[in-house]
Structures are given as C-alpha cells and as structure tokens.
Amino acid sequence: MKKNYDFSNAVKNPYAKKLKKTICINISESVIAYFKALSEKTDIPYQVLINMFLAQAKAEKMEPRFIPKHRKKQVA
C-alpha cells in the first residue's frame, strides 16, 4: 500500500445519489423509540437500522399479517 495517494483527478460517484432516497413517512413515536434504543445497543444509527429491517423484509418477501392472502379485485 502506498503511503500517500493523489486524489486530485478523482471523480465523484455519479450513482451515489441513486443508492438511497430521502423520503418523508409517518412513524409512530413508539416505533422510533424502539429503533433508537436498539441504536444505543448496537452503535448503528437508528435510520440505518430501519433501512436494514426494511431491506430484510423485502429480501424475505415478508407481508404484514393483516393483509388477506386472497384479495378480491374490486370491479369499478
């Protein structure tokens, strides 16, 4: 490994903004408190924990329990 590197010609990652998107959602205070407490235990920022949890739910194709398996399509 070199002692010093020259980054004067470096280019910013053009895909960096596409990696995550800032959104505004309503989350209950108790849910935020849960993730903030978990954040204290793990030293991982609570927003990162929420993102990790949602990514896991996506990977496991989890669905909320209250959504019926066979929904009837409504006729307009």
mmCIF file of C-alpha atoms in Angstrom:
data_model
loop_
_atom_site.group_PDB
_atom_site.id
_atom_site.type_symbol
_atom_site.label_atom_id
_atom_site.label_comp_id
_atom_site.label_asym_id
_atom_site.label_seq_id
_atom_site.Cartn_x
_atom_site.Cartn_y
_atom_site.Cartn_z
ATOM 1 C CA MET A 1 0.000 0.000 0.000
ATOM 2 C CA LYS A 2 1.273 3.474 -0.831
ATOM 3 C CA LYS A 3 1.926 5.995 1.900
ATOM 4 C CA ASN A 4 0.069 8.772 0.025
ATOM 5 C CA TYR A 5 -2.436 8.760 -2.808
ATOM 6 C CA ASP A 6 -3.209 11.524 -5.308
ATOM 7 C CA PHE A 7 -6.962 12.188 -5.497
ATOM 8 C CA SER A 8 -6.669 15.486 -7.376
ATOM 9 C CA ASN A 9 -8.158 13.913 -10.532
ATOM 10 C CA ALA A 10 -10.803 11.896 -8.678
ATOM 11 C CA VAL A 11 -14.401 11.959 -9.921
ATOM 12 C CA LYS A 12 -17.435 11.787 -7.628
ATOM 13 C CA ASN A 13 -19.521 8.628 -7.908
ATOM 14 C CA PRO A 14 -22.341 9.524 -10.365
ATOM 15 C CA TYR A 15 -24.541 6.780 -8.856
ATOM 16 C CA ALA A 16 -24.181 7.860 -5.223
ATOM 17 C CA LYS A 17 -27.476 9.776 -5.205
ATOM 18 C CA LYS A 18 -29.303 6.746 -6.598
ATOM 19 C CA LEU A 19 -28.186 4.459 -3.768
ATOM 20 C CA LYS A 20 -30.663 5.889 -1.250
ATOM 21 C CA LYS A 21 -33.583 8.264 -1.500
ATOM 22 C CA THR A 22 -34.766 10.670 1.162
ATOM 23 C CA ILE A 23 -38.473 10.305 1.899
ATOM 24 C CA CYS A 24 -40.921 11.560 4.483
ATOM 25 C CA ILE A 25 -43.096 8.971 6.249
ATOM 26 C CA ASN A 26 -45.181 8.962 9.408
ATOM 27 C CA ILE A 27 -43.793 6.568 12.015
ATOM 28 C CA SER A 28 -45.235 6.251 15.495
ATOM 29 C CA GLU A 29 -43.205 7.564 18.420
ATOM 30 C CA SER A 30 -43.049 4.089 19.980
ATOM 31 C CA VAL A 31 -41.512 2.598 16.820
ATOM 32 C CA ILE A 32 -38.920 5.367 16.645
ATOM 33 C CA ALA A 33 -38.159 4.895 20.360
ATOM 34 C CA TYR A 34 -37.672 1.152 19.764
ATOM 35 C CA PHE A 35 -35.160 1.718 16.963
ATOM 36 C CA LYS A 36 -33.375 4.485 18.904
ATOM 37 C CA ALA A 37 -32.972 2.134 21.880
ATOM 38 C CA LEU A 38 -31.690 -0.582 19.539
ATOM 39 C CA SER A 39 -29.331 2.006 18.081
ATOM 40 C CA GLU A 40 -27.850 2.651 21.521
ATOM 41 C CA LYS A 41 -27.196 -1.082 21.991
ATOM 42 C CA THR A 42 -25.661 -1.649 18.563
ATOM 43 C CA ASP A 43 -23.932 1.681 17.817
ATOM 44 C CA ILE A 44 -25.735 1.726 14.473
ATOM 45 C CA PRO A 45 -27.747 4.873 13.633
ATOM 46 C CA TYR A 46 -31.470 4.255 14.041
ATOM 47 C CA GLN A 47 -32.252 5.284 10.460
ATOM 48 C CA VAL A 48 -29.740 2.706 9.214
ATOM 49 C CA LEU A 49 -31.398 0.082 11.437
ATOM 50 C CA ILE A 50 -34.817 0.908 9.999
ATOM 51 C CA ASN A 51 -33.404 0.638 6.469
ATOM 52 C CA MET A 52 -31.756 -2.700 7.331
ATOM 53 C CA PHE A 53 -35.027 -4.009 8.767
ATOM 54 C CA LEU A 54 -36.991 -2.963 5.674
ATOM 55 C CA ALA A 55 -34.318 -4.471 3.383
ATOM 56 C CA GLN A 56 -34.593 -7.754 5.304
ATOM 57 C CA ALA A 57 -38.392 -7.674 4.999
ATOM 58 C CA LYS A 58 -38.011 -7.135 1.240
ATOM 59 C CA ALA A 59 -35.440 -9.931 0.873
ATOM 60 C CA GLU A 60 -37.678 -12.359 2.759
ATOM 61 C CA LYS A 61 -40.757 -11.125 0.859
ATOM 62 C CA MET A 62 -42.498 -10.512 4.159
ATOM 63 C CA GLU A 63 -46.088 -9.287 4.150
ATOM 64 C CA PRO A 64 -47.999 -7.789 7.057
ATOM 65 C CA ARG A 65 -50.188 -10.343 8.824
ATOM 66 C CA PHE A 66 -53.292 -8.233 8.403
ATOM 67 C CA ILE A 67 -53.286 -8.419 4.587
ATOM 68 C CA PRO A 68 -55.516 -11.281 3.399
ATOM 69 C CA LYS A 69 -53.767 -13.822 1.155
ATOM 70 C CA HIS A 70 -56.565 -13.844 -1.426
ATOM 71 C CA ARG A 71 -57.842 -10.370 -2.020
ATOM 72 C CA LYS A 72 -60.830 -9.933 -4.263
ATOM 73 C CA LYS A 73 -60.341 -7.395 -7.021
ATOM 74 C CA GLN A 74 -62.889 -4.638 -6.903
ATOM 75 C CA VAL A 75 -64.931 -4.075 -10.042
ATOM 76 C CA ALA A 76 -65.120 -0.408 -10.990
#
